[in-house]
């Protein structure tokens, strides 16, 4: 079934590509994002496709050219194609990496196009007309605040970190700033690479090593899934709880269902791409005035508000 | 008393060298176990050891197949991606069969058969491209590595394929279950290694595999169907990947673009640490088993200590791998 959906999307894409561009009042919005190589990026792709369908329905004169790239070099090539072949009027881009894409995006800007940057800022922020991003330090702080409150300011925790990157450091440092002022003891922290299998492996070893763990900060929902399995296998699911992050549908569902193992989740929503596309389209089609930047809050999801962040059809 | 003849002396020292070389990976393994016990007493608890060995089973089983391929002088880079793709297909097949009202045993059986067929077929495709297509194994399997990785991403719509919870409950014990405390993946790993050793050391096919890797031209002149032997080795590798997937899927019940990432390098490293020659012609199945366990133990020991900065994990891994191989090379070159 998934294959037919994919083929249908491809066919739709080709029809749009074949339609004549360049009519006077028609506008083209180019969207360039990384390919769906892991869970979060998969969610990103899904939300981008949803936004494309909705916005093209809302603005009949708007065409959205959505391209995905497997690495930074290909993404730079995509930008040339979007400007030269698809004749875009504005660009929404979630850069693979900040540094290598700064110059290619500057060239799009120099060609007179509107530029919206999502999530990963360029090394020269003066290029962007609009910046839409999640808030990594706030994600760390909100996670820490929740843990401190739920643990009553004391207890033993372990931390599973992501992939060694700026994003991971920002989350971790902000988290530690809060926690070190309390009596909570961080037993240890190890990288689990935002990956289920690594989450499982690292947690198994933490469980073997520490007889008393009160809570786990996994900071990512893929890692959390691995951690849950390890905790269940050890039969210690009554002794501890886990705080993940991102907003994966399975985790939001668990929070909604008041699962004691997963009492909350902290958002780092892949939906930010849809918000960026909507804002840019609004500017392009209605001339709406926009702020220079929109920072999306790392909202704490609890059973009270989980429903509004649950997207059962998303792949993430 | 007569002096021992020169030739006899040379033969006995050669045998001693061979012995030392064969023991190399086991010496490294023993040293690592001592290190683990020193780092944290928890290391030697049965619970921890069972966890680690169970985790080793996937790459270990794949590395048994890899031993055959490397012995023929080939290489297979596609095994990690194939494992991910096969896991995805297995989940799709079982999810599709579950609502048909079939008994869970039949659903798992059909899913397993589908995985085995797919894996062996994929292995044979690699083999045919290499033997009939006359393309270097490195290039063929680099290509299929990308293809399989991409196909699982496509099948999962970029997200994660998750196994139906009802079937998962039934299938879960295949990873977590045990006989007298030894989990099934460990038992399967042991059986696969034993069969691999028998086939490689005690059958004509095994001797042909070694002969092919030792000198392909000579093997061909000796009326060995070199292409057929290679093809069979790649098929065998596919079978091993299928088995690994059968054990892997019940663990987390999911497959995504990151499943099996880097397994090919782990499997190849296990084979080489075990003493099999990269250029082919010499196989050490039990060495491969030790190599796979060594790799898993390094991860485990690093997780059991807070003394080393996590930023240095890969550096420690690299050092231990190189030392483990040095132990053997040293033993081999000693006069």
Short mmCIF file of C-alpha atoms in Angstrom, two decimals, chain B residues 70-316:
data_model
loop_
_atom_site.label_atom_id
_atom_site.label_comp_id
_atom_site.label_asym_id
_atom_site.label_seq_id
_atom_site.Cartn_x
_atom_site.Cartn_y
_atom_site.Cartn_z
CA UNK B 70 36.23 -13.40 2.64
CA UNK B 71 37.84 -16.84 2.39
CA UNK B 72 36.95 -16.93 -1.33
CA UNK B 73 38.73 -13.59 -1.63
CA UNK B 74 35.49 -11.59 -1.84
CA UNK B 75 33.69 -9.10 0.40
CA UNK B 76 30.05 -8.23 1.08
CA UNK B 77 29.26 -4.65 2.10
CA UNK B 78 25.51 -5.03 1.61
CA UNK B 79 24.68 -7.22 4.63
CA UNK B 80 23.67 -4.41 7.01
CA UNK B 81 21.36 -2.81 4.45
CA UNK B 82 19.96 -6.20 3.45
CA UNK B 83 19.22 -6.92 7.12
CA UNK B 84 17.30 -3.63 7.34
CA UNK B 85 15.39 -4.28 4.10
CA UNK B 86 14.59 -7.88 5.04
CA UNK B 87 13.40 -6.76 8.51
CA UNK B 88 11.11 -4.23 6.83
CA UNK B 89 9.69 -6.81 4.42
CA UNK B 90 9.20 -9.31 7.24
CA UNK B 91 7.21 -6.75 9.23
CA UNK B 92 5.12 -5.79 6.19
CA UNK B 93 4.36 -9.45 5.41
CA UNK B 94 3.42 -10.31 8.99
CA UNK B 95 1.32 -7.17 9.40
CA UNK B 96 -0.54 -8.04 6.20
CA UNK B 97 -1.16 -11.67 7.28
CA UNK B 98 -2.29 -10.93 10.84
CA UNK B 99 -5.78 -9.61 9.98
CA UNK B 100 -6.42 -12.72 7.82
CA UNK B 101 -7.14 -14.68 10.98
CA UNK B 102 -4.23 -17.09 10.57
CA UNK B 103 -2.78 -18.65 13.73
CA UNK B 104 0.20 -16.58 14.96
CA UNK B 105 2.58 -19.49 14.46
CA UNK B 106 1.74 -19.60 10.76
CA UNK B 107 2.09 -15.82 10.44
CA UNK B 108 5.60 -15.92 11.90
CA UNK B 109 6.48 -18.98 9.82
CA UNK B 110 5.36 -17.33 6.57
CA UNK B 111 7.13 -14.11 7.52
CA UNK B 112 10.29 -16.07 8.21
CA UNK B 113 10.07 -17.99 4.92
CA UNK B 114 9.62 -14.69 3.07
CA UNK B 115 12.72 -13.28 4.76
CA UNK B 116 14.82 -16.37 4.04
CA UNK B 117 13.75 -16.39 0.38
CA UNK B 118 14.44 -12.67 0.01
CA UNK B 119 17.82 -12.82 1.74
CA UNK B 120 19.10 -15.86 -0.15
CA UNK B 121 17.82 -14.40 -3.42
CA UNK B 122 19.60 -11.10 -2.70
CA UNK B 123 22.80 -12.93 -1.83
CA UNK B 124 22.60 -14.86 -5.10
CA UNK B 125 22.02 -11.63 -7.05
CA UNK B 126 25.24 -10.27 -5.51
CA UNK B 127 26.96 -13.52 -6.43
CA UNK B 128 25.69 -13.53 -10.02
CA UNK B 129 26.72 -9.93 -10.61
CA UNK B 130 30.18 -10.81 -9.33
CA UNK B 131 30.65 -14.11 -11.21
CA UNK B 132 28.62 -13.59 -14.39
CA UNK B 133 28.82 -9.81 -14.47
CA UNK B 134 32.56 -9.88 -13.79
CA UNK B 135 32.35 -6.89 -11.46
CA UNK B 136 34.50 -6.48 -8.35
CA UNK B 137 32.67 -7.69 -5.21
CA UNK B 138 33.42 -4.36 -3.51
CA UNK B 139 31.57 -2.41 -6.23
CA UNK B 140 28.65 -4.83 -6.60
CA UNK B 141 27.93 -4.91 -2.88
CA UNK B 142 28.54 -1.18 -2.47
CA UNK B 143 25.81 -0.74 -5.07
CA UNK B 144 23.37 -3.18 -3.49
CA UNK B 145 24.14 -1.68 -0.06
CA UNK B 146 22.71 1.63 -1.29
CA UNK B 147 19.80 -0.09 -3.03
CA UNK B 148 18.64 -2.09 0.01
CA UNK B 149 19.05 0.90 2.37
CA UNK B 150 16.99 3.02 0.05
CA UNK B 151 14.29 0.38 -0.38
CA UNK B 152 13.69 0.06 3.37
CA UNK B 153 13.45 3.86 3.66
CA UNK B 154 10.92 3.85 0.81
CA UNK B 155 8.90 0.98 2.27
CA UNK B 156 8.76 2.78 5.62
CA UNK B 157 7.87 6.12 3.99
CA UNK B 158 10.97 7.51 5.64
CA UNK B 159 9.66 6.59 9.06
CA UNK B 160 9.60 3.35 11.00
CA UNK B 161 7.83 0.09 10.22
CA UNK B 162 6.38 -1.35 13.40
CA UNK B 163 5.20 -4.90 13.94
CA UNK B 164 1.57 -5.46 14.87
CA UNK B 165 1.56 -5.66 18.70
CA UNK B 166 -0.52 -8.85 18.77
CA UNK B 167 2.02 -10.79 16.67
CA UNK B 168 4.87 -9.12 18.48
CA UNK B 169 3.69 -10.54 21.80
CA UNK B 170 3.75 -14.03 20.30
CA UNK B 171 7.06 -13.59 18.49
CA UNK B 172 8.91 -11.71 21.28
CA UNK B 173 10.32 -14.82 23.07
CA UNK B 174 12.43 -15.67 20.01
CA UNK B 175 14.77 -12.89 21.15
CA UNK B 176 14.05 -12.75 24.87
CA UNK B 177 13.28 -16.41 25.62
CA UNK B 178 15.84 -18.93 26.89
CA UNK B 179 16.64 -22.57 27.66
CA UNK B 180 18.33 -22.96 31.07
CA UNK B 181 19.24 -19.29 31.04
CA UNK B 182 20.84 -19.34 27.58
CA UNK B 183 18.78 -17.19 25.22
CA UNK B 184 17.71 -18.51 21.80
CA UNK B 185 19.87 -16.08 19.80
CA UNK B 186 22.97 -17.38 21.61
CA UNK B 187 21.96 -20.98 20.90
CA UNK B 188 21.31 -20.24 17.23
CA UNK B 189 24.65 -18.41 16.98
CA UNK B 190 26.45 -21.44 18.46
CA UNK B 191 24.69 -23.88 16.13
CA UNK B 192 25.38 -21.73 13.06
CA UNK B 193 29.05 -21.46 14.03
CA UNK B 194 29.30 -25.24 14.52
CA UNK B 195 27.67 -25.94 11.16
CA UNK B 196 29.90 -23.32 9.55
CA UNK B 197 32.98 -25.01 11.02
CA UNK B 198 31.89 -28.47 9.81
CA UNK B 199 31.10 -27.21 6.31
CA UNK B 200 34.31 -25.22 6.01
CA UNK B 201 36.71 -27.76 7.52
CA UNK B 202 35.11 -31.13 6.83
CA UNK B 203 33.38 -30.94 3.46
CA UNK B 204 34.58 -30.80 -0.11
CA UNK B 205 32.71 -27.50 -0.56
CA UNK B 206 34.68 -26.01 2.34
CA UNK B 207 37.99 -27.08 0.83
CA UNK B 208 36.96 -25.63 -2.53
CA UNK B 209 36.07 -22.32 -0.83
CA UNK B 210 39.55 -22.14 0.68
CA UNK B 211 41.22 -23.25 -2.57
CA UNK B 212 39.34 -20.58 -4.53
CA UNK B 213 40.58 -17.85 -2.22
CA UNK B 214 44.11 -19.23 -1.99
CA UNK B 215 44.68 -19.17 -5.73
CA UNK B 216 41.80 -18.83 -8.11
CA UNK B 217 43.75 -19.84 -11.21
CA UNK B 218 45.13 -23.00 -9.63
CA UNK B 219 41.66 -23.84 -8.33
CA UNK B 220 40.23 -23.44 -11.81
CA UNK B 221 42.92 -25.70 -13.30
CA UNK B 222 42.07 -28.23 -10.60
CA UNK B 223 38.59 -28.51 -12.13
CA UNK B 224 36.91 -26.56 -9.34
CA UNK B 225 33.91 -24.57 -10.60
CA UNK B 226 35.18 -21.36 -9.06
CA UNK B 227 32.15 -19.28 -10.08
CA UNK B 228 29.76 -21.83 -8.63
CA UNK B 229 31.67 -21.88 -5.34
CA UNK B 230 31.59 -18.09 -5.10
CA UNK B 231 27.91 -17.96 -5.96
CA UNK B 232 27.17 -20.50 -3.23
CA UNK B 233 29.19 -18.44 -0.72
CA UNK B 234 27.11 -15.33 -1.43
CA UNK B 235 23.92 -17.38 -1.19
CA UNK B 236 25.12 -18.70 2.16
CA UNK B 237 25.78 -15.14 3.32
CA UNK B 238 22.20 -14.27 2.38
CA UNK B 239 20.94 -17.22 4.43
CA UNK B 240 22.91 -15.99 7.45
CA UNK B 241 21.47 -12.49 7.09
CA UNK B 242 17.99 -14.02 6.96
CA UNK B 243 18.61 -15.91 10.19
CA UNK B 244 19.95 -12.78 11.89
CA UNK B 245 16.82 -10.88 10.83
CA UNK B 246 14.61 -13.66 12.18
CA UNK B 247 16.24 -13.12 15.59
CA UNK B 248 16.43 -9.31 15.34
CA UNK B 249 12.85 -8.39 14.46
CA UNK B 250 11.28 -9.61 17.74
CA UNK B 251 13.71 -7.49 19.79
CA UNK B 252 12.28 -4.05 19.03
CA UNK B 253 9.59 -5.06 16.54
CA UNK B 254 10.57 -2.29 14.16
CA UNK B 255 12.67 -1.48 11.14
CA UNK B 256 13.76 1.90 9.84
CA UNK B 257 16.45 3.53 7.74
CA UNK B 258 18.88 3.23 10.65
CA UNK B 259 18.39 -0.52 11.24
CA UNK B 260 21.58 -2.53 10.80
CA UNK B 261 23.66 0.58 10.17
CA UNK B 262 27.33 -0.39 10.22
CA UNK B 263 26.70 -4.14 10.65
CA UNK B 264 28.71 -4.86 7.50
CA UNK B 265 31.80 -3.23 8.98
CA UNK B 266 31.30 -4.98 12.31
CA UNK B 267 30.94 -8.35 10.58
CA UNK B 268 34.02 -7.81 8.41
CA UNK B 269 36.00 -6.62 11.44
CA UNK B 270 34.92 -9.73 13.40
CA UNK B 271 36.15 -11.98 10.58
CA UNK B 272 39.54 -10.25 10.34
CA UNK B 273 40.05 -9.99 14.11
CA UNK B 274 39.34 -13.72 14.15
CA UNK B 275 42.36 -14.40 11.99
CA UNK B 276 40.81 -15.02 8.57
CA UNK B 277 42.98 -13.43 5.90
CA UNK B 278 41.47 -10.44 4.10
CA UNK B 279 43.01 -11.66 0.82
CA UNK B 280 41.32 -15.04 1.16
CA UNK B 281 42.47 -18.65 1.29
CA UNK B 282 42.48 -19.09 5.06
CA UNK B 283 39.40 -19.34 7.25
CA UNK B 284 38.94 -19.37 11.02
CA UNK B 285 35.30 -19.82 11.98
CA UNK B 286 35.86 -19.97 15.76
CA UNK B 287 38.16 -16.98 15.43
CA UNK B 288 35.26 -15.11 13.83
CA UNK B 289 33.07 -16.04 16.80
CA UNK B 290 35.72 -14.66 19.16
CA UNK B 291 36.06 -11.55 16.98
CA UNK B 292 32.33 -10.83 17.11
CA UNK B 293 32.28 -11.27 20.89
CA UNK B 294 35.35 -9.02 21.28
CA UNK B 295 33.59 -6.22 19.40
CA UNK B 296 30.46 -6.49 21.53
CA UNK B 297 32.47 -6.65 24.76
CA UNK B 298 34.32 -3.41 23.95
CA UNK B 299 30.98 -1.56 23.70
CA UNK B 300 29.74 -3.19 26.87
CA UNK B 301 32.86 -2.43 28.93
CA UNK B 302 32.83 1.21 27.82
CA UNK B 303 29.21 1.46 28.92
CA UNK B 304 30.06 -0.06 32.28
CA UNK B 305 32.62 2.59 33.18
CA UNK B 306 32.35 6.29 33.70
CA UNK B 307 36.13 6.68 33.86
CA UNK B 308 36.64 7.35 30.14
CA UNK B 309 35.16 10.39 28.42
CA UNK B 310 32.38 9.32 26.06
CA UNK B 311 33.99 11.50 23.42
CA UNK B 312 36.84 8.98 23.28
CA UNK B 313 34.71 5.82 22.88
CA UNK B 314 35.56 5.27 19.22
CA UNK B 315 39.26 5.85 19.88
CA UNK B 316 39.27 3.12 22.55
#
